[in-house]
């Protein structure tokens, strides 16, 4: 199996070296603990990117707690777990969501992805790699916390969007995730999103404290991507299984998210080698 993996890695590396290949930007969205609105942010951020003219694919890799599809009332027909078992193509997995959003569900049994056979690994790598240049952004909705599987996805991405709330336990757990990521890859780009803030002052203070501590104790430059308010329209939309950006387009949360998204697209891109680079790092780093 090791020889097969080495040969596959060399083959994928040669493919990555082709000139003129359009890179697809891979973002991992995570949090230190559950309940901070990570998946809801991922879904609505994806839709805000689409409103800005970008094509977006979400891959739900929140192992054991995948719920992106639930947030917009959709039941996936196929999953990555099914793709591996049935040797399906990646196109057979992609589901369509609002505004042309594309979604790939992880599914039950996906937690064993990183211990699969060489043949299944090859199939996964080739299928995910085939999406290179097909979309502008791939958003990985990861699990919360410090599991080994979670870390592998985070460290394989081009950059990480870290979602926290001003609540002390949320901030502490988010900082723990940063410490582990930084220890494993000090160059990994991390951007902070402070969610569910009672007002702008609370969000700004939380972001300032967090980034200051990371800078002082880790020598890590973490940029604040944005601050999102606590807004009763958000849980209301969740109950209706609708994205709040579409159900309540003029709400405070929707306006703040659109501002965050527009500012994000103006930021420098920490491009690496896109989706093929992602699958290489996922299995071989």
mmCIF file of C-alpha atoms in Angstrom:
data_model
loop_
_atom_site.group_PDB
_atom_site.id
_atom_site.type_symbol
_atom_site.label_atom_id
_atom_site.label_comp_id
_atom_site.label_asym_id
_atom_site.label_seq_id
_atom_site.Cartn_x
_atom_site.Cartn_y
_atom_site.Cartn_z
ATOM 1 C CA UNK A 1 0.000 0.000 0.000
ATOM 2 C CA UNK A 2 2.844 2.407 0.809
ATOM 3 C CA UNK A 3 4.404 1.935 -2.651
ATOM 4 C CA UNK A 4 1.044 2.545 -4.291
ATOM 5 C CA UNK A 5 0.577 5.709 -2.246
ATOM 6 C CA UNK A 6 4.032 7.014 -3.214
ATOM 7 C CA UNK A 7 3.371 6.361 -6.905
ATOM 8 C CA UNK A 8 0.011 8.106 -6.649
ATOM 9 C CA UNK A 9 1.571 11.094 -4.910
ATOM 10 C CA UNK A 10 4.163 11.452 -7.687
ATOM 11 C CA UNK A 11 1.453 11.213 -10.327
ATOM 12 C CA UNK A 12 -0.687 13.890 -8.641
ATOM 13 C CA UNK A 13 2.334 16.158 -8.190
ATOM 14 C CA UNK A 14 3.097 15.989 -11.928
ATOM 15 C CA UNK A 15 -0.510 16.957 -12.645
ATOM 16 C CA UNK A 16 -0.237 19.928 -10.295
ATOM 17 C CA UNK A 17 2.792 21.174 -12.216
ATOM 18 C CA UNK A 18 0.899 21.740 -15.459
ATOM 19 C CA UNK A 19 1.024 25.417 -16.471
ATOM 20 C CA UNK A 20 -2.161 27.448 -16.771
ATOM 21 C CA UNK A 21 -4.171 25.383 -14.292
ATOM 22 C CA UNK A 22 -6.804 27.465 -12.501
ATOM 23 C CA UNK A 23 -6.539 27.109 -8.743
ATOM 24 C CA UNK A 24 -9.648 26.503 -6.685
ATOM 25 C CA UNK A 25 -9.425 28.155 -3.282
ATOM 26 C CA UNK A 26 -9.942 25.712 -0.371
ATOM 27 C CA UNK A 27 -11.234 27.210 2.884
ATOM 28 C CA UNK A 28 -11.819 25.202 6.052
ATOM 29 C CA UNK A 29 -14.383 26.589 8.494
ATOM 30 C CA UNK A 30 -14.001 25.468 12.097
ATOM 31 C CA UNK A 31 -14.577 26.398 15.737
ATOM 32 C CA UNK A 32 -13.275 25.455 19.149
ATOM 33 C CA UNK A 33 -16.641 24.199 20.373
ATOM 34 C CA UNK A 34 -20.060 23.439 19.017
ATOM 35 C CA UNK A 35 -23.025 25.772 19.149
ATOM 36 C CA UNK A 36 -21.283 28.893 17.838
ATOM 37 C CA UNK A 37 -23.045 28.919 14.441
ATOM 38 C CA UNK A 38 -20.172 27.470 12.392
ATOM 39 C CA UNK A 39 -22.257 25.484 9.888
ATOM 40 C CA UNK A 40 -24.818 28.256 9.563
ATOM 41 C CA UNK A 41 -21.994 30.697 8.854
ATOM 42 C CA UNK A 42 -20.517 28.314 6.254
ATOM 43 C CA UNK A 43 -23.819 28.001 4.384
ATOM 44 C CA UNK A 44 -24.663 31.697 4.378
ATOM 45 C CA UNK A 45 -21.081 32.793 3.620
ATOM 46 C CA UNK A 46 -21.167 30.462 0.597
ATOM 47 C CA UNK A 47 -24.386 32.102 -0.605
ATOM 48 C CA UNK A 48 -22.921 35.573 -0.066
ATOM 49 C CA UNK A 49 -19.928 34.562 -2.212
ATOM 50 C CA UNK A 50 -22.317 33.392 -4.929
ATOM 51 C CA UNK A 51 -24.109 36.748 -4.785
ATOM 52 C CA UNK A 52 -20.697 38.269 -5.522
ATOM 53 C CA UNK A 53 -20.449 36.187 -8.692
ATOM 54 C CA UNK A 54 -18.371 33.302 -7.341
ATOM 55 C CA UNK A 55 -19.068 29.592 -7.773
ATOM 56 C CA UNK A 56 -18.979 27.655 -4.504
ATOM 57 C CA UNK A 57 -18.967 24.018 -3.410
ATOM 58 C CA UNK A 58 -19.427 23.010 0.230
ATOM 59 C CA UNK A 59 -18.021 19.669 1.373
ATOM 60 C CA UNK A 60 -19.499 18.685 4.727
ATOM 61 C CA UNK A 61 -16.674 16.953 6.608
ATOM 62 C CA UNK A 62 -18.118 17.458 10.091
ATOM 63 C CA UNK A 63 -17.670 13.776 10.889
ATOM 64 C CA UNK A 64 -20.592 12.406 12.861
ATOM 65 C CA UNK A 65 -22.503 15.726 13.006
ATOM 66 C CA UNK A 66 -22.938 16.692 9.360
ATOM 67 C CA UNK A 67 -25.883 19.091 9.109
ATOM 68 C CA UNK A 68 -25.364 21.601 6.287
ATOM 69 C CA UNK A 69 -28.116 19.928 4.254
ATOM 70 C CA UNK A 70 -30.547 20.187 7.187
ATOM 71 C CA UNK A 71 -30.062 23.956 7.330
ATOM 72 C CA UNK A 72 -31.742 24.346 3.941
ATOM 73 C CA UNK A 73 -34.145 21.419 4.194
ATOM 74 C CA UNK A 74 -32.376 19.062 1.801
ATOM 75 C CA UNK A 75 -31.848 15.305 1.973
ATOM 76 C CA UNK A 76 -28.719 14.246 0.016
ATOM 77 C CA UNK A 77 -29.089 11.287 -2.321
ATOM 78 C CA UNK A 78 -25.412 10.305 -2.226
ATOM 79 C CA UNK A 79 -22.477 10.892 0.133
ATOM 80 C CA UNK A 80 -18.686 10.598 0.094
ATOM 81 C CA UNK A 81 -19.039 7.422 2.134
ATOM 82 C CA UNK A 82 -21.265 6.057 -0.628
ATOM 83 C CA UNK A 83 -18.837 7.191 -3.311
ATOM 84 C CA UNK A 84 -16.054 5.179 -1.723
ATOM 85 C CA UNK A 85 -18.199 2.065 -1.292
ATOM 86 C CA UNK A 86 -19.822 2.199 -4.745
ATOM 87 C CA UNK A 87 -16.965 3.759 -6.769
ATOM 88 C CA UNK A 88 -19.209 6.649 -7.806
ATOM 89 C CA UNK A 89 -17.966 9.705 -9.672
ATOM 90 C CA UNK A 90 -17.789 13.043 -7.877
ATOM 91 C CA UNK A 91 -20.474 14.416 -10.184
ATOM 92 C CA UNK A 92 -22.898 11.814 -8.841
ATOM 93 C CA UNK A 93 -22.408 13.251 -5.342
ATOM 94 C CA UNK A 94 -22.921 16.946 -6.019
ATOM 95 C CA UNK A 95 -26.290 18.247 -4.871
ATOM 96 C CA UNK A 96 -27.721 21.611 -5.881
ATOM 97 C CA UNK A 97 -28.761 24.172 -3.300
ATOM 98 C CA UNK A 98 -30.048 27.754 -3.301
ATOM 99 C CA UNK A 99 -28.569 30.182 -5.859
ATOM 100 C CA UNK A 100 -26.721 27.335 -7.576
ATOM 101 C CA UNK A 101 -24.770 26.370 -4.455
ATOM 102 C CA UNK A 102 -23.171 22.925 -4.768
ATOM 103 C CA UNK A 103 -22.955 20.520 -1.825
ATOM 104 C CA UNK A 104 -21.232 17.209 -1.133
ATOM 105 C CA UNK A 105 -22.367 15.418 2.018
ATOM 106 C CA UNK A 106 -19.974 13.335 4.091
ATOM 107 C CA UNK A 107 -22.436 10.748 5.345
ATOM 108 C CA UNK A 108 -22.264 8.097 8.023
ATOM 109 C CA UNK A 109 -19.059 6.077 7.892
ATOM 110 C CA UNK A 110 -17.076 8.998 6.484
ATOM 111 C CA UNK A 111 -15.084 9.139 9.735
ATOM 112 C CA UNK A 112 -12.910 6.316 8.393
ATOM 113 C CA UNK A 113 -11.775 8.315 5.364
ATOM 114 C CA UNK A 114 -8.187 8.676 6.503
ATOM 115 C CA UNK A 115 -7.730 4.927 7.051
ATOM 116 C CA UNK A 116 -9.123 3.705 3.743
ATOM 117 C CA UNK A 117 -7.435 1.251 1.365
ATOM 118 C CA UNK A 118 -5.029 2.391 -1.341
ATOM 119 C CA UNK A 119 -7.630 1.773 -4.073
ATOM 120 C CA UNK A 120 -10.272 3.864 -2.314
ATOM 121 C CA UNK A 121 -7.705 6.550 -1.555
ATOM 122 C CA UNK A 122 -6.785 6.725 -5.247
ATOM 123 C CA UNK A 123 -10.441 7.006 -6.223
ATOM 124 C CA UNK A 124 -11.085 9.748 -3.652
ATOM 125 C CA UNK A 125 -8.018 11.741 -4.686
ATOM 126 C CA UNK A 126 -8.771 11.505 -8.391
ATOM 127 C CA UNK A 127 -12.426 12.470 -7.951
ATOM 128 C CA UNK A 128 -11.805 15.422 -5.629
ATOM 129 C CA UNK A 129 -8.841 16.510 -7.746
ATOM 130 C CA UNK A 130 -11.032 16.524 -10.856
ATOM 131 C CA UNK A 131 -12.922 19.497 -9.398
ATOM 132 C CA UNK A 132 -9.799 21.662 -9.666
ATOM 133 C CA UNK A 133 -10.717 24.820 -11.543
ATOM 134 C CA UNK A 134 -14.412 23.876 -11.737
ATOM 135 C CA UNK A 135 -15.415 26.211 -8.874
ATOM 136 C CA UNK A 136 -13.899 29.339 -7.362
ATOM 137 C CA UNK A 137 -14.226 28.198 -3.758
ATOM 138 C CA UNK A 138 -14.491 24.932 -1.870
ATOM 139 C CA UNK A 139 -15.668 25.414 1.722
ATOM 140 C CA UNK A 140 -14.967 22.558 4.119
ATOM 141 C CA UNK A 141 -17.441 22.547 6.985
ATOM 142 C CA UNK A 142 -15.281 20.759 9.552
ATOM 143 C CA UNK A 143 -16.079 19.534 13.010
ATOM 144 C CA UNK A 144 -15.435 21.596 16.130
ATOM 145 C CA UNK A 145 -12.444 20.937 18.348
ATOM 146 C CA UNK A 146 -9.135 19.118 18.230
ATOM 147 C CA UNK A 147 -9.781 15.639 16.821
ATOM 148 C CA UNK A 148 -7.047 14.137 14.614
ATOM 149 C CA UNK A 149 -9.359 13.930 11.613
ATOM 150 C CA UNK A 150 -10.400 17.541 12.068
ATOM 151 C CA UNK A 151 -6.793 18.720 12.240
ATOM 152 C CA UNK A 152 -5.927 16.889 9.023
ATOM 153 C CA UNK A 153 -8.629 18.764 7.120
ATOM 154 C CA UNK A 154 -7.668 22.116 8.624
ATOM 155 C CA UNK A 155 -3.965 21.742 7.895
ATOM 156 C CA UNK A 156 -4.637 20.632 4.310
ATOM 157 C CA UNK A 157 -6.671 23.758 3.444
ATOM 158 C CA UNK A 158 -5.365 26.970 1.895
ATOM 159 C CA UNK A 159 -6.712 28.903 4.860
ATOM 160 C CA UNK A 160 -8.896 28.488 7.941
ATOM 161 C CA UNK A 161 -11.878 30.584 8.989
ATOM 162 C CA UNK A 162 -12.215 30.253 12.763
ATOM 163 C CA UNK A 163 -15.663 31.006 14.197
ATOM 164 C CA UNK A 164 -16.106 31.962 17.843
ATOM 165 C CA UNK A 165 -18.576 33.891 19.971
ATOM 166 C CA UNK A 166 -17.699 36.381 22.721
ATOM 167 C CA UNK A 167 -18.522 33.726 25.344
ATOM 168 C CA UNK A 168 -15.330 32.935 27.353
ATOM 169 C CA UNK A 169 -15.453 29.157 26.845
ATOM 170 C CA UNK A 170 -15.899 29.611 23.105
ATOM 171 C CA UNK A 171 -12.928 31.977 22.940
ATOM 172 C CA UNK A 172 -10.745 29.687 25.080
ATOM 173 C CA UNK A 173 -11.559 26.631 22.975
ATOM 174 C CA UNK A 174 -10.946 28.563 19.742
ATOM 175 C CA UNK A 175 -7.545 29.651 21.028
ATOM 176 C CA UNK A 176 -6.697 26.020 21.839
ATOM 177 C CA UNK A 177 -7.397 25.113 18.210
ATOM 178 C CA UNK A 178 -5.126 27.936 17.048
ATOM 179 C CA UNK A 179 -2.290 26.740 19.293
ATOM 180 C CA UNK A 180 -2.419 23.230 17.865
ATOM 181 C CA UNK A 181 -2.684 24.404 14.251
ATOM 182 C CA UNK A 182 0.153 26.881 14.740
ATOM 183 C CA UNK A 183 2.380 24.205 16.294
ATOM 184 C CA UNK A 184 1.874 21.977 13.267
ATOM 185 C CA UNK A 185 2.003 24.680 10.567
ATOM 186 C CA UNK A 186 3.094 28.164 11.610
ATOM 187 C CA UNK A 187 2.424 29.518 8.098
ATOM 188 C CA UNK A 188 -1.230 28.480 7.944
ATOM 189 C CA UNK A 189 -3.464 31.493 7.234
ATOM 190 C CA UNK A 190 -6.170 31.857 9.906
ATOM 191 C CA UNK A 191 -8.943 34.454 9.876
ATOM 192 C CA UNK A 192 -11.256 35.115 12.836
ATOM 193 C CA UNK A 193 -15.036 35.495 12.707
ATOM 194 C CA UNK A 194 -16.764 36.662 15.901
ATOM 195 C CA UNK A 195 -20.392 35.565 15.783
ATOM 196 C CA UNK A 196 -23.490 36.263 17.900
ATOM 197 C CA UNK A 197 -22.285 39.610 19.279
ATOM 198 C CA UNK A 198 -24.685 41.786 21.269
ATOM 199 C CA UNK A 199 -23.166 44.868 19.646
ATOM 200 C CA UNK A 200 -20.186 45.964 17.586
ATOM 201 C CA UNK A 201 -18.182 47.007 20.652
ATOM 202 C CA UNK A 202 -18.401 43.525 22.174
ATOM 203 C CA UNK A 203 -17.323 41.916 18.906
ATOM 204 C CA UNK A 204 -14.433 44.300 18.361
ATOM 205 C CA UNK A 205 -13.189 43.839 21.936
ATOM 206 C CA UNK A 206 -13.352 40.047 21.597
ATOM 207 C CA UNK A 207 -11.474 40.124 18.304
ATOM 208 C CA UNK A 208 -8.847 42.544 19.620
ATOM 209 C CA UNK A 209 -8.207 40.445 22.738
ATOM 210 C CA UNK A 210 -7.991 37.231 20.748
ATOM 211 C CA UNK A 211 -5.614 38.510 18.094
ATOM 212 C CA UNK A 212 -3.465 40.280 20.697
ATOM 213 C CA UNK A 213 -3.014 37.103 22.750
ATOM 214 C CA UNK A 214 -2.194 35.090 19.610
ATOM 215 C CA UNK A 215 0.368 37.690 18.618
ATOM 216 C CA UNK A 216 1.972 37.991 22.043
ATOM 217 C CA UNK A 217 2.148 34.324 23.003
ATOM 218 C CA UNK A 218 2.328 32.543 19.645
ATOM 219 C CA UNK A 219 3.804 35.259 17.459
ATOM 220 C CA UNK A 220 0.874 34.467 15.177
ATOM 221 C CA UNK A 221 -0.768 37.144 13.041
ATOM 222 C CA UNK A 222 -4.491 36.377 12.932
ATOM 223 C CA UNK A 223 -6.617 38.792 10.939
ATOM 224 C CA UNK A 224 -10.207 39.486 11.949
ATOM 225 C CA UNK A 225 -12.436 38.671 8.994
ATOM 226 C CA UNK A 226 -15.600 40.097 10.483
ATOM 227 C CA UNK A 227 -18.070 40.522 13.316
ATOM 228 C CA UNK A 228 -21.638 39.248 13.071
ATOM 229 C CA UNK A 229 -24.444 40.387 15.379
ATOM 230 C CA UNK A 230 -26.804 38.311 17.439
ATOM 231 C CA UNK A 231 -30.001 38.497 15.396
ATOM 232 C CA UNK A 232 -33.336 36.786 16.141
ATOM 233 C CA UNK A 233 -33.810 36.280 12.389
ATOM 234 C CA UNK A 234 -31.002 33.696 12.383
ATOM 235 C CA UNK A 235 -32.583 31.064 14.699
ATOM 236 C CA UNK A 236 -35.918 31.855 13.063
ATOM 237 C CA UNK A 237 -34.491 30.899 9.670
ATOM 238 C CA UNK A 238 -32.901 27.741 11.134
ATOM 239 C CA UNK A 239 -36.315 26.594 12.374
ATOM 240 C CA UNK A 240 -37.705 27.150 8.884
ATOM 241 C CA UNK A 241 -34.703 25.298 7.376
ATOM 242 C CA UNK A 242 -33.858 28.312 5.250
ATOM 243 C CA UNK A 243 -30.586 30.292 4.992
ATOM 244 C CA UNK A 244 -31.057 33.581 6.844
ATOM 245 C CA UNK A 245 -29.371 35.451 3.989
ATOM 246 C CA UNK A 246 -32.304 34.515 1.726
ATOM 247 C CA UNK A 247 -35.134 34.295 4.262
ATOM 248 C CA UNK A 248 -34.283 37.678 5.804
ATOM 249 C CA UNK A 249 -32.069 39.517 3.293
ATOM 250 C CA UNK A 250 -32.392 42.885 5.051
ATOM 251 C CA UNK A 251 -31.694 41.633 8.568
ATOM 252 C CA UNK A 252 -28.713 42.894 10.560
ATOM 253 C CA UNK A 253 -26.989 39.503 10.241
ATOM 254 C CA UNK A 254 -27.446 39.411 6.465
ATOM 255 C CA UNK A 255 -26.123 42.954 6.006
ATOM 256 C CA UNK A 256 -23.093 42.227 8.207
ATOM 257 C CA UNK A 257 -22.358 38.988 6.368
ATOM 258 C CA UNK A 258 -22.496 40.677 2.967
ATOM 259 C CA UNK A 259 -20.079 43.342 4.195
ATOM 260 C CA UNK A 260 -17.759 40.647 5.582
ATOM 261 C CA UNK A 261 -17.860 38.763 2.268
ATOM 262 C CA UNK A 262 -17.127 41.807 0.131
ATOM 263 C CA UNK A 263 -14.172 42.696 2.360
ATOM 264 C CA UNK A 264 -12.913 39.111 2.252
ATOM 265 C CA UNK A 265 -12.802 39.160 -1.542
ATOM 266 C CA UNK A 266 -10.608 42.262 -1.369
ATOM 267 C CA UNK A 267 -8.059 40.532 0.875
ATOM 268 C CA UNK A 268 -4.865 38.959 -0.515
ATOM 269 C CA UNK A 269 -5.312 35.286 -1.366
ATOM 270 C CA UNK A 270 -3.016 32.754 0.345
ATOM 271 C CA UNK A 271 -3.126 30.451 -2.697
ATOM 272 C CA UNK A 272 -1.212 27.204 -2.536
ATOM 273 C CA UNK A 273 -1.999 24.446 -5.016
ATOM 274 C CA UNK A 274 -5.765 24.162 -4.758
ATOM 275 C CA UNK A 275 -7.767 20.957 -4.539
ATOM 276 C CA UNK A 276 -5.045 18.599 -5.725
ATOM 277 C CA UNK A 277 -2.706 20.131 -3.185
ATOM 278 C CA UNK A 278 -5.431 19.700 -0.561
ATOM 279 C CA UNK A 279 -5.842 15.962 -1.148
ATOM 280 C CA UNK A 280 -2.045 15.508 -1.233
ATOM 281 C CA UNK A 281 -1.650 17.161 2.160
ATOM 282 C CA UNK A 282 -4.695 15.378 3.564
ATOM 283 C CA UNK A 283 -3.230 11.931 2.990
ATOM 284 C CA UNK A 284 0.530 12.398 2.857
ATOM 285 C CA UNK A 285 1.582 15.216 5.181
#
